[in-house]
């Protein structure tokens, strides 16, 4: 059987599992003429999440931690259960010692770590290693922390995470060479939001050794594939609820509380986003029932179907590792994200053309850091509600554009 045939067989094997899951997304089933291909920007919401929010708002809506009547007690208990639920979902090996702090999303979570935890961990002339070609949210907070400390007379050197030029993956050998006794912190990304590859964080841990705290931007992995913090051996995992089938304005920081000072967000804690937290708990339950491993297999197979088709279209350049495009590649395939450019049609124009055919895609610079791509591109990002037929129709339209 050919590689393309094997991919098709895998998708066919999962059809009976995927079809009823797709049917649980009202916005998808209510717009059968449209193909939503922008799940890296935000995911759609299953009915179970919508129902959980509706039930909470109509039966027990109250502020958490600020009342003793039954509705307030129920909401407070729900918030605390969701902290435990996040730990369980992430495979936390030490839930009695770790912490979960709710945020509005990944960006806020990374800023809180950089503002409230990192300065207490660093000393004059320490070094931190951060990614300059990943999402801007995983770069600007660390640079701002450097500026904050400089105003306090603490000089911190920010080192650029090294990348392999041929693939866009991190370069653990080069990282090991630049890591030294003054290296105090490393920030990394789990799945790259433009290139789609798993950034092999376990190799970063091996390169820097067992003692340096690591922070992981998991915006494109939590809810898209299994995330096991025991295996990853990182100190922070930060993710967004709206990319995890939950409502916008929700997210969390998971802190191991093992290396460096304990993570305690500063300032007065205001009212939590209870509806967002309700939606997040429901989303994690839905994802567990669906199976993150099967979601990953489905979206990886769809991405391979797309990259395999695109590599045979001469008018397109695909971003990221060129060795991962074929369906039978021996290197890691893309985690549901494929980004490309047409050599003659600007990305923005191509986005309008694709929408005229019913496809919703992302077309811009994708908020990449300063060392990333300089030109706009088209990003297709997939989830469990997408289908092989959508990929095939997309490829047919792209082929028709020359």
mmCIF file of C-alpha atoms in Angstrom:
data_model
loop_
_atom_site.group_PDB
_atom_site.id
_atom_site.type_symbol
_atom_site.label_atom_id
_atom_site.label_comp_id
_atom_site.label_asym_id
_atom_site.label_seq_id
_atom_site.Cartn_x
_atom_site.Cartn_y
_atom_site.Cartn_z
ATOM 1 C CA UNK A 1 0.000 0.000 0.000
ATOM 2 C CA UNK A 2 1.279 3.499 -0.809
ATOM 3 C CA UNK A 3 1.902 6.083 1.901
ATOM 4 C CA UNK A 4 -1.132 8.061 0.739
ATOM 5 C CA UNK A 5 -3.149 4.850 0.864
ATOM 6 C CA UNK A 6 -1.956 4.130 4.396
ATOM 7 C CA UNK A 7 -2.986 7.630 5.470
ATOM 8 C CA UNK A 8 -6.392 7.188 3.883
ATOM 9 C CA UNK A 9 -6.777 3.825 5.620
ATOM 10 C CA UNK A 10 -5.937 5.393 8.978
ATOM 11 C CA UNK A 11 -8.536 8.105 8.464
ATOM 12 C CA UNK A 12 -11.080 5.519 7.349
ATOM 13 C CA UNK A 13 -10.376 3.437 10.459
ATOM 14 C CA UNK A 14 -11.143 6.475 12.611
ATOM 15 C CA UNK A 15 -14.265 7.511 10.693
ATOM 16 C CA UNK A 16 -16.699 5.784 13.019
ATOM 17 C CA UNK A 17 -15.054 7.534 15.961
ATOM 18 C CA UNK A 18 -14.806 10.989 14.339
ATOM 19 C CA UNK A 19 -18.233 11.292 12.724
ATOM 20 C CA UNK A 20 -20.325 11.489 15.930
ATOM 21 C CA UNK A 21 -17.780 13.862 17.488
ATOM 22 C CA UNK A 22 -18.059 16.286 14.562
ATOM 23 C CA UNK A 23 -21.845 16.172 14.960
ATOM 24 C CA UNK A 24 -21.476 17.639 18.473
ATOM 25 C CA UNK A 25 -20.301 21.047 17.193
ATOM 26 C CA UNK A 26 -23.379 23.151 16.369
ATOM 27 C CA UNK A 27 -21.481 25.833 14.448
ATOM 28 C CA UNK A 28 -19.928 23.148 12.226
ATOM 29 C CA UNK A 29 -23.082 21.165 11.505
ATOM 30 C CA UNK A 30 -25.066 24.392 11.115
ATOM 31 C CA UNK A 31 -22.799 25.611 8.299
ATOM 32 C CA UNK A 32 -22.185 22.563 6.091
ATOM 33 C CA UNK A 33 -21.112 24.748 3.159
ATOM 34 C CA UNK A 34 -18.147 26.128 5.147
ATOM 35 C CA UNK A 35 -14.894 24.498 6.236
ATOM 36 C CA UNK A 36 -13.387 25.989 9.388
ATOM 37 C CA UNK A 37 -9.601 25.597 9.064
ATOM 38 C CA UNK A 38 -8.395 28.023 11.739
ATOM 39 C CA UNK A 39 -8.330 26.018 14.966
ATOM 40 C CA UNK A 40 -4.834 27.224 15.899
ATOM 41 C CA UNK A 41 -6.417 30.677 16.306
ATOM 42 C CA UNK A 42 -9.430 29.404 18.245
ATOM 43 C CA UNK A 43 -11.313 26.132 18.428
ATOM 44 C CA UNK A 44 -15.030 25.616 18.021
ATOM 45 C CA UNK A 45 -17.076 24.466 21.019
ATOM 46 C CA UNK A 46 -18.931 21.163 21.426
ATOM 47 C CA UNK A 47 -22.501 21.140 22.692
ATOM 48 C CA UNK A 48 -21.375 19.697 26.036
ATOM 49 C CA UNK A 49 -19.330 22.837 26.738
ATOM 50 C CA UNK A 50 -22.183 25.123 25.733
ATOM 51 C CA UNK A 51 -24.595 23.133 27.887
ATOM 52 C CA UNK A 52 -22.282 23.251 30.911
ATOM 53 C CA UNK A 53 -22.079 27.036 30.731
ATOM 54 C CA UNK A 54 -25.824 27.388 30.235
ATOM 55 C CA UNK A 55 -26.544 25.073 33.171
ATOM 56 C CA UNK A 56 -24.171 26.945 35.468
ATOM 57 C CA UNK A 57 -25.602 30.341 34.559
ATOM 58 C CA UNK A 58 -29.179 29.190 35.086
ATOM 59 C CA UNK A 59 -28.766 27.072 38.224
ATOM 60 C CA UNK A 60 -25.816 28.184 40.392
ATOM 61 C CA UNK A 61 -24.229 31.349 39.035
ATOM 62 C CA UNK A 62 -22.383 33.280 41.769
ATOM 63 C CA UNK A 63 -18.966 34.729 42.510
ATOM 64 C CA UNK A 64 -16.361 32.282 43.801
ATOM 65 C CA UNK A 65 -14.670 32.623 47.178
ATOM 66 C CA UNK A 66 -16.817 35.571 48.263
ATOM 67 C CA UNK A 67 -19.976 34.157 49.774
ATOM 68 C CA UNK A 68 -21.292 31.402 52.040
ATOM 69 C CA UNK A 69 -24.689 30.765 50.473
ATOM 70 C CA UNK A 70 -25.200 27.603 48.386
ATOM 71 C CA UNK A 71 -24.697 29.088 44.930
ATOM 72 C CA UNK A 72 -21.442 30.754 45.968
ATOM 73 C CA UNK A 73 -20.251 27.573 47.697
ATOM 74 C CA UNK A 74 -21.047 25.516 44.610
ATOM 75 C CA UNK A 75 -19.168 27.918 42.335
ATOM 76 C CA UNK A 76 -16.157 28.005 44.664
ATOM 77 C CA UNK A 77 -16.081 24.208 44.787
ATOM 78 C CA UNK A 78 -16.325 24.035 40.995
ATOM 79 C CA UNK A 79 -13.317 26.348 40.605
ATOM 80 C CA UNK A 80 -11.248 24.214 42.976
ATOM 81 C CA UNK A 81 -12.332 20.988 41.258
ATOM 82 C CA UNK A 82 -11.232 22.449 37.948
ATOM 83 C CA UNK A 83 -7.733 23.072 39.347
ATOM 84 C CA UNK A 84 -7.579 19.389 40.240
ATOM 85 C CA UNK A 85 -9.070 18.472 36.861
ATOM 86 C CA UNK A 86 -6.305 20.350 35.039
ATOM 87 C CA UNK A 87 -3.639 18.573 37.067
ATOM 88 C CA UNK A 88 -5.220 15.235 36.246
ATOM 89 C CA UNK A 89 -5.546 16.086 32.549
ATOM 90 C CA UNK A 90 -1.856 17.029 32.364
ATOM 91 C CA UNK A 91 -0.694 13.869 34.123
ATOM 92 C CA UNK A 92 0.644 15.791 37.097
ATOM 93 C CA UNK A 93 2.922 13.433 39.093
ATOM 94 C CA UNK A 94 2.784 15.599 42.240
ATOM 95 C CA UNK A 95 -0.648 17.232 42.479
ATOM 96 C CA UNK A 96 -0.329 17.803 46.214
ATOM 97 C CA UNK A 97 2.596 20.164 45.646
ATOM 98 C CA UNK A 98 1.822 21.778 42.280
ATOM 99 C CA UNK A 99 -0.352 24.828 41.640
ATOM 100 C CA UNK A 100 -2.863 25.968 39.013
ATOM 101 C CA UNK A 101 -3.585 29.648 38.417
ATOM 102 C CA UNK A 102 -6.411 30.668 36.089
ATOM 103 C CA UNK A 103 -5.692 33.313 33.457
ATOM 104 C CA UNK A 104 -7.335 34.891 30.420
ATOM 105 C CA UNK A 105 -5.103 32.768 28.181
ATOM 106 C CA UNK A 106 -1.535 31.852 27.297
ATOM 107 C CA UNK A 107 -0.303 35.401 26.798
ATOM 108 C CA UNK A 108 -1.407 36.544 30.236
ATOM 109 C CA UNK A 109 -0.045 33.372 31.806
ATOM 110 C CA UNK A 110 3.429 33.876 30.346
ATOM 111 C CA UNK A 111 3.391 37.523 31.419
ATOM 112 C CA UNK A 112 2.497 36.551 34.983
ATOM 113 C CA UNK A 113 5.397 34.103 35.186
ATOM 114 C CA UNK A 114 7.777 36.698 33.745
ATOM 115 C CA UNK A 115 6.525 39.438 36.063
ATOM 116 C CA UNK A 116 5.805 37.649 39.343
ATOM 117 C CA UNK A 117 8.092 34.583 39.383
ATOM 118 C CA UNK A 118 11.119 35.099 37.164
ATOM 119 C CA UNK A 119 12.609 38.231 38.841
ATOM 120 C CA UNK A 120 12.742 36.477 42.224
ATOM 121 C CA UNK A 121 14.567 33.559 40.593
ATOM 122 C CA UNK A 122 17.274 35.584 38.828
ATOM 123 C CA UNK A 123 20.460 37.235 40.053
ATOM 124 C CA UNK A 124 22.750 39.783 38.466
ATOM 125 C CA UNK A 125 24.506 38.430 35.335
ATOM 126 C CA UNK A 126 22.207 35.390 35.060
ATOM 127 C CA UNK A 127 21.206 34.209 31.592
ATOM 128 C CA UNK A 128 17.881 33.032 30.222
ATOM 129 C CA UNK A 129 17.247 31.237 26.918
ATOM 130 C CA UNK A 130 14.028 32.059 25.063
ATOM 131 C CA UNK A 131 12.653 31.444 21.533
ATOM 132 C CA UNK A 132 12.896 34.323 19.045
ATOM 133 C CA UNK A 133 11.074 32.561 16.173
ATOM 134 C CA UNK A 134 8.041 31.195 18.004
ATOM 135 C CA UNK A 135 4.896 33.087 18.987
ATOM 136 C CA UNK A 136 5.502 36.662 20.130
ATOM 137 C CA UNK A 137 3.729 35.809 23.397
ATOM 138 C CA UNK A 138 6.652 33.509 24.272
ATOM 139 C CA UNK A 139 9.232 36.231 23.621
ATOM 140 C CA UNK A 140 8.000 39.657 24.713
ATOM 141 C CA UNK A 141 7.319 38.772 28.392
ATOM 142 C CA UNK A 142 10.928 37.635 28.909
ATOM 143 C CA UNK A 143 12.329 40.759 27.232
ATOM 144 C CA UNK A 144 10.062 42.900 29.409
ATOM 145 C CA UNK A 145 11.314 41.065 32.497
ATOM 146 C CA UNK A 146 14.886 41.867 31.434
ATOM 147 C CA UNK A 147 13.970 45.557 31.179
ATOM 148 C CA UNK A 148 12.216 45.500 34.555
ATOM 149 C CA UNK A 149 15.235 43.971 36.250
ATOM 150 C CA UNK A 150 17.586 46.410 34.523
ATOM 151 C CA UNK A 151 15.690 49.302 36.112
ATOM 152 C CA UNK A 152 16.368 47.612 39.456
ATOM 153 C CA UNK A 153 20.086 47.296 38.713
ATOM 154 C CA UNK A 154 19.971 43.572 37.891
ATOM 155 C CA UNK A 155 21.611 42.778 34.550
ATOM 156 C CA UNK A 156 20.197 39.734 32.760
ATOM 157 C CA UNK A 157 21.424 38.351 29.467
ATOM 158 C CA UNK A 158 18.753 37.002 27.126
ATOM 159 C CA UNK A 159 20.090 34.277 24.842
ATOM 160 C CA UNK A 160 18.296 33.199 21.664
ATOM 161 C CA UNK A 161 17.103 29.615 21.568
ATOM 162 C CA UNK A 162 19.051 28.041 18.670
ATOM 163 C CA UNK A 163 17.142 26.531 15.760
ATOM 164 C CA UNK A 164 18.067 24.013 13.083
ATOM 165 C CA UNK A 165 18.028 25.936 9.803
ATOM 166 C CA UNK A 166 16.920 22.922 7.766
ATOM 167 C CA UNK A 167 13.809 22.137 9.800
ATOM 168 C CA UNK A 168 12.886 25.055 12.057
ATOM 169 C CA UNK A 169 13.142 22.710 15.049
ATOM 170 C CA UNK A 170 15.182 23.583 18.108
ATOM 171 C CA UNK A 171 18.870 22.646 17.983
ATOM 172 C CA UNK A 172 19.619 20.799 21.246
ATOM 173 C CA UNK A 173 23.327 20.368 20.453
ATOM 174 C CA UNK A 174 23.789 24.114 19.984
ATOM 175 C CA UNK A 175 21.683 24.757 23.076
ATOM 176 C CA UNK A 176 23.921 22.509 25.160
ATOM 177 C CA UNK A 177 26.943 24.528 24.014
ATOM 178 C CA UNK A 178 25.498 27.911 25.003
ATOM 179 C CA UNK A 179 24.133 26.651 28.331
ATOM 180 C CA UNK A 180 26.479 27.399 31.207
ATOM 181 C CA UNK A 181 26.652 27.972 34.963
ATOM 182 C CA UNK A 182 24.805 31.303 34.630
ATOM 183 C CA UNK A 183 21.882 29.779 32.700
ATOM 184 C CA UNK A 184 18.928 30.110 35.063
ATOM 185 C CA UNK A 185 15.795 29.661 32.936
ATOM 186 C CA UNK A 186 14.624 28.309 29.564
ATOM 187 C CA UNK A 187 11.369 29.048 27.720
ATOM 188 C CA UNK A 188 10.174 26.738 24.945
ATOM 189 C CA UNK A 189 7.155 25.942 22.793
ATOM 190 C CA UNK A 190 5.504 22.532 22.608
ATOM 191 C CA UNK A 191 3.967 22.720 19.105
ATOM 192 C CA UNK A 192 5.018 25.518 16.755
ATOM 193 C CA UNK A 193 2.080 27.678 15.723
ATOM 194 C CA UNK A 194 3.384 28.243 12.159
ATOM 195 C CA UNK A 195 5.413 25.165 11.242
ATOM 196 C CA UNK A 196 3.200 22.683 13.057
ATOM 197 C CA UNK A 197 5.920 20.465 14.413
ATOM 198 C CA UNK A 198 6.284 19.120 17.915
ATOM 199 C CA UNK A 199 9.407 20.930 19.134
ATOM 200 C CA UNK A 200 10.721 17.879 21.038
ATOM 201 C CA UNK A 201 10.898 19.526 24.437
ATOM 202 C CA UNK A 202 12.336 16.396 26.039
ATOM 203 C CA UNK A 203 15.527 17.018 24.032
ATOM 204 C CA UNK A 204 15.685 20.550 25.445
ATOM 205 C CA UNK A 205 15.562 19.130 28.955
ATOM 206 C CA UNK A 206 18.364 16.717 28.101
ATOM 207 C CA UNK A 207 20.440 19.548 26.652
ATOM 208 C CA UNK A 208 20.124 21.916 29.632
ATOM 209 C CA UNK A 209 20.281 19.316 32.378
ATOM 210 C CA UNK A 210 17.983 18.465 35.298
ATOM 211 C CA UNK A 211 18.217 21.624 37.396
ATOM 212 C CA UNK A 212 17.219 24.558 35.154
ATOM 213 C CA UNK A 213 13.537 25.600 35.338
ATOM 214 C CA UNK A 214 11.666 25.412 32.028
ATOM 215 C CA UNK A 215 8.443 27.102 30.927
ATOM 216 C CA UNK A 216 6.353 25.560 28.144
ATOM 217 C CA UNK A 217 3.975 27.437 25.856
ATOM 218 C CA UNK A 218 1.388 24.714 25.263
ATOM 219 C CA UNK A 219 -1.201 26.816 23.428
ATOM 220 C CA UNK A 220 -1.091 24.525 20.379
ATOM 221 C CA UNK A 221 -0.764 21.218 22.220
ATOM 222 C CA UNK A 222 -3.193 21.104 25.165
ATOM 223 C CA UNK A 223 -6.473 19.967 23.664
ATOM 224 C CA UNK A 224 -4.815 18.908 20.406
ATOM 225 C CA UNK A 225 -2.641 15.997 21.557
ATOM 226 C CA UNK A 226 -1.706 14.222 24.787
ATOM 227 C CA UNK A 227 0.324 16.430 27.147
ATOM 228 C CA UNK A 228 2.118 14.625 29.971
ATOM 229 C CA UNK A 229 4.042 16.896 32.317
ATOM 230 C CA UNK A 230 5.752 13.939 33.980
ATOM 231 C CA UNK A 231 7.273 12.978 30.642
ATOM 232 C CA UNK A 232 8.045 16.553 29.572
ATOM 233 C CA UNK A 233 9.723 17.405 32.914
ATOM 234 C CA UNK A 234 8.977 21.130 32.663
ATOM 235 C CA UNK A 235 8.174 23.521 35.492
ATOM 236 C CA UNK A 236 5.386 25.563 33.897
ATOM 237 C CA UNK A 237 2.731 24.655 31.327
ATOM 238 C CA UNK A 238 0.663 27.567 30.027
ATOM 239 C CA UNK A 239 -2.361 27.201 27.756
ATOM 240 C CA UNK A 240 -5.500 28.964 26.516
ATOM 241 C CA UNK A 241 -9.017 27.706 27.050
ATOM 242 C CA UNK A 242 -10.287 29.048 23.726
ATOM 243 C CA UNK A 243 -7.778 26.858 21.879
ATOM 244 C CA UNK A 244 -8.915 23.890 24.015
ATOM 245 C CA UNK A 245 -12.620 23.836 23.049
ATOM 246 C CA UNK A 246 -13.501 26.161 25.977
ATOM 247 C CA UNK A 247 -14.653 29.790 26.017
ATOM 248 C CA UNK A 248 -12.477 32.815 25.192
ATOM 249 C CA UNK A 249 -10.924 34.585 28.170
ATOM 250 C CA UNK A 250 -10.006 31.372 29.960
ATOM 251 C CA UNK A 251 -6.708 29.607 30.448
ATOM 252 C CA UNK A 252 -4.302 28.384 33.086
ATOM 253 C CA UNK A 253 -0.752 28.221 34.357
ATOM 254 C CA UNK A 254 0.287 24.883 35.808
ATOM 255 C CA UNK A 255 3.345 25.203 38.079
ATOM 256 C CA UNK A 256 5.323 22.184 39.266
ATOM 257 C CA UNK A 257 6.711 24.041 42.323
ATOM 258 C CA UNK A 258 9.958 22.037 42.306
ATOM 259 C CA UNK A 259 12.723 24.210 40.812
ATOM 260 C CA UNK A 260 13.202 27.816 41.902
ATOM 261 C CA UNK A 261 10.866 29.803 44.155
ATOM 262 C CA UNK A 262 7.250 28.807 44.498
ATOM 263 C CA UNK A 263 4.969 30.377 41.914
ATOM 264 C CA UNK A 264 2.634 32.871 43.581
ATOM 265 C CA UNK A 265 0.991 35.480 41.329
ATOM 266 C CA UNK A 266 1.366 38.942 42.784
ATOM 267 C CA UNK A 267 -1.290 41.483 43.576
ATOM 268 C CA UNK A 268 -4.891 41.169 44.671
ATOM 269 C CA UNK A 269 -6.804 38.339 43.031
ATOM 270 C CA UNK A 270 -10.044 39.666 41.582
ATOM 271 C CA UNK A 271 -13.169 37.778 40.664
ATOM 272 C CA UNK A 272 -12.400 34.700 38.580
ATOM 273 C CA UNK A 273 -13.893 34.103 35.155
ATOM 274 C CA UNK A 274 -16.269 31.477 36.465
ATOM 275 C CA UNK A 275 -18.047 30.800 33.176
ATOM 276 C CA UNK A 276 -14.688 30.368 31.475
ATOM 277 C CA UNK A 277 -13.591 27.950 34.195
ATOM 278 C CA UNK A 278 -16.872 26.031 33.870
ATOM 279 C CA UNK A 279 -16.308 25.754 30.124
ATOM 280 C CA UNK A 280 -12.714 24.620 30.641
ATOM 281 C CA UNK A 281 -13.714 21.814 32.989
ATOM 282 C CA UNK A 282 -16.367 20.649 30.513
ATOM 283 C CA UNK A 283 -13.913 20.858 27.619
ATOM 284 C CA UNK A 284 -11.341 18.717 29.422
ATOM 285 C CA UNK A 285 -14.027 16.127 30.180
ATOM 286 C CA UNK A 286 -15.057 16.136 26.508
ATOM 287 C CA UNK A 287 -11.458 15.788 25.337
ATOM 288 C CA UNK A 288 -10.760 12.929 27.728
ATOM 289 C CA UNK A 289 -13.843 11.090 26.492
ATOM 290 C CA UNK A 290 -12.870 11.655 22.848
ATOM 291 C CA UNK A 291 -9.235 10.669 23.447
ATOM 292 C CA UNK A 292 -6.403 13.179 22.873
ATOM 293 C CA UNK A 293 -4.319 10.414 21.301
ATOM 294 C CA UNK A 294 -6.968 9.772 18.651
ATOM 295 C CA UNK A 295 -7.466 13.499 18.077
ATOM 296 C CA UNK A 296 -3.736 13.758 17.414
ATOM 297 C CA UNK A 297 -3.766 10.785 15.031
ATOM 298 C CA UNK A 298 -6.695 12.309 13.127
ATOM 299 C CA UNK A 299 -5.260 15.804 12.755
ATOM 300 C CA UNK A 300 -1.732 14.572 11.964
ATOM 301 C CA UNK A 301 -3.176 12.353 9.216
ATOM 302 C CA UNK A 302 -5.227 15.248 7.804
ATOM 303 C CA UNK A 303 -2.166 17.518 7.825
ATOM 304 C CA UNK A 304 -0.122 14.839 6.054
ATOM 305 C CA UNK A 305 -2.866 14.543 3.421
ATOM 306 C CA UNK A 306 -2.649 18.307 2.855
ATOM 307 C CA UNK A 307 1.160 18.598 2.820
ATOM 308 C CA UNK A 308 1.445 15.551 0.564
ATOM 309 C CA UNK A 309 -0.918 17.184 -1.930
ATOM 310 C CA UNK A 310 0.693 20.618 -1.677
ATOM 311 C CA UNK A 311 4.210 19.363 -2.330
ATOM 312 C CA UNK A 312 3.084 18.281 -5.801
ATOM 313 C CA UNK A 313 1.769 21.766 -6.635
ATOM 314 C CA UNK A 314 4.651 23.816 -8.041
ATOM 315 C CA UNK A 315 3.030 27.186 -7.308
ATOM 316 C CA UNK A 316 3.250 26.735 -3.535
ATOM 317 C CA UNK A 317 6.036 26.963 -0.961
ATOM 318 C CA UNK A 318 5.366 25.160 2.308
ATOM 319 C CA UNK A 319 6.916 26.642 5.432
ATOM 320 C CA UNK A 320 8.917 24.615 7.930
ATOM 321 C CA UNK A 321 10.680 21.300 7.615
ATOM 322 C CA UNK A 322 10.800 20.166 3.995
ATOM 323 C CA UNK A 323 11.509 16.581 5.041
ATOM 324 C CA UNK A 324 8.114 16.247 6.739
ATOM 325 C CA UNK A 325 5.889 16.906 3.733
ATOM 326 C CA UNK A 326 5.468 13.427 2.280
ATOM 327 C CA UNK A 327 2.827 11.186 3.791
ATOM 328 C CA UNK A 328 5.475 8.477 4.268
ATOM 329 C CA UNK A 329 8.068 10.770 5.843
ATOM 330 C CA UNK A 330 10.464 9.153 8.291
ATOM 331 C CA UNK A 331 10.602 12.357 10.335
ATOM 332 C CA UNK A 332 7.862 13.734 12.515
ATOM 333 C CA UNK A 333 4.712 14.850 10.723
ATOM 334 C CA UNK A 334 2.919 18.112 11.433
ATOM 335 C CA UNK A 335 0.506 18.342 14.352
ATOM 336 C CA UNK A 336 -2.527 19.562 12.447
ATOM 337 C CA UNK A 337 -0.928 22.780 11.138
ATOM 338 C CA UNK A 338 0.272 23.415 7.564
ATOM 339 C CA UNK A 339 1.397 26.886 6.474
ATOM 340 C CA UNK A 340 2.211 27.880 2.892
ATOM 341 C CA UNK A 341 2.496 30.659 0.313
ATOM 342 C CA UNK A 342 1.510 30.943 -3.330
ATOM 343 C CA UNK A 343 4.430 32.262 -5.379
ATOM 344 C CA UNK A 344 2.296 34.777 -7.266
ATOM 345 C CA UNK A 345 -0.833 35.450 -5.176
ATOM 346 C CA UNK A 346 -0.379 37.429 -1.927
ATOM 347 C CA UNK A 347 -1.487 35.560 1.169
ATOM 348 C CA UNK A 348 -4.283 38.024 1.977
ATOM 349 C CA UNK A 349 -5.721 37.758 -1.520
ATOM 350 C CA UNK A 350 -5.463 33.982 -1.386
ATOM 351 C CA UNK A 351 -7.423 34.008 1.860
ATOM 352 C CA UNK A 352 -10.270 35.944 0.217
ATOM 353 C CA UNK A 353 -10.244 33.535 -2.729
ATOM 354 C CA UNK A 354 -10.397 30.532 -0.424
ATOM 355 C CA UNK A 355 -13.284 31.985 1.558
ATOM 356 C CA UNK A 356 -15.196 32.497 -1.674
ATOM 357 C CA UNK A 357 -14.959 28.704 -1.987
ATOM 358 C CA UNK A 358 -16.056 28.146 1.614
ATOM 359 C CA UNK A 359 -12.692 27.836 3.404
ATOM 360 C CA UNK A 360 -11.799 29.864 6.498
ATOM 361 C CA UNK A 361 -8.028 30.099 6.997
ATOM 362 C CA UNK A 362 -5.547 32.437 8.722
ATOM 363 C CA UNK A 363 -3.614 34.820 6.447
ATOM 364 C CA UNK A 364 -0.981 37.086 8.011
ATOM 365 C CA UNK A 365 2.348 36.876 9.852
ATOM 366 C CA UNK A 366 0.808 34.736 12.629
ATOM 367 C CA UNK A 367 2.287 36.846 15.471
ATOM 368 C CA UNK A 368 5.692 35.233 15.051
ATOM 369 C CA UNK A 369 8.700 36.605 16.936
ATOM 370 C CA UNK A 370 11.340 38.836 15.381
ATOM 371 C CA UNK A 371 13.518 35.974 14.143
ATOM 372 C CA UNK A 372 10.587 34.286 12.411
ATOM 373 C CA UNK A 373 9.026 34.579 8.972
ATOM 374 C CA UNK A 374 8.992 38.084 7.493
ATOM 375 C CA UNK A 375 6.203 37.640 4.928
ATOM 376 C CA UNK A 376 2.541 36.774 5.308
ATOM 377 C CA UNK A 377 1.370 33.251 4.622
ATOM 378 C CA UNK A 378 -1.710 31.049 4.686
ATOM 379 C CA UNK A 379 -2.132 28.772 7.688
ATOM 380 C CA UNK A 380 -4.469 25.790 7.732
ATOM 381 C CA UNK A 381 -5.021 24.397 11.219
ATOM 382 C CA UNK A 382 -7.183 21.397 11.958
ATOM 383 C CA UNK A 383 -9.144 19.717 14.717
ATOM 384 C CA UNK A 384 -11.398 16.764 15.271
ATOM 385 C CA UNK A 385 -14.319 18.350 13.387
ATOM 386 C CA UNK A 386 -12.395 18.560 10.093
ATOM 387 C CA UNK A 387 -12.650 15.878 7.404
ATOM 388 C CA UNK A 388 -10.616 14.365 4.563
ATOM 389 C CA UNK A 389 -13.203 15.694 2.127
ATOM 390 C CA UNK A 390 -12.469 19.249 3.250
ATOM 391 C CA UNK A 391 -8.759 18.692 2.619
ATOM 392 C CA UNK A 392 -9.429 17.231 -0.815
ATOM 393 C CA UNK A 393 -11.702 20.126 -1.787
ATOM 394 C CA UNK A 394 -9.105 22.612 -0.558
ATOM 395 C CA UNK A 395 -6.368 20.952 -2.605
ATOM 396 C CA UNK A 396 -8.582 21.025 -5.679
ATOM 397 C CA UNK A 397 -9.160 24.763 -5.307
ATOM 398 C CA UNK A 398 -5.458 25.433 -4.678
ATOM 399 C CA UNK A 399 -4.521 23.371 -7.742
ATOM 400 C CA UNK A 400 -6.965 25.353 -9.882
ATOM 401 C CA UNK A 401 -5.100 28.577 -9.027
ATOM 402 C CA UNK A 402 -1.941 27.374 -10.799
#
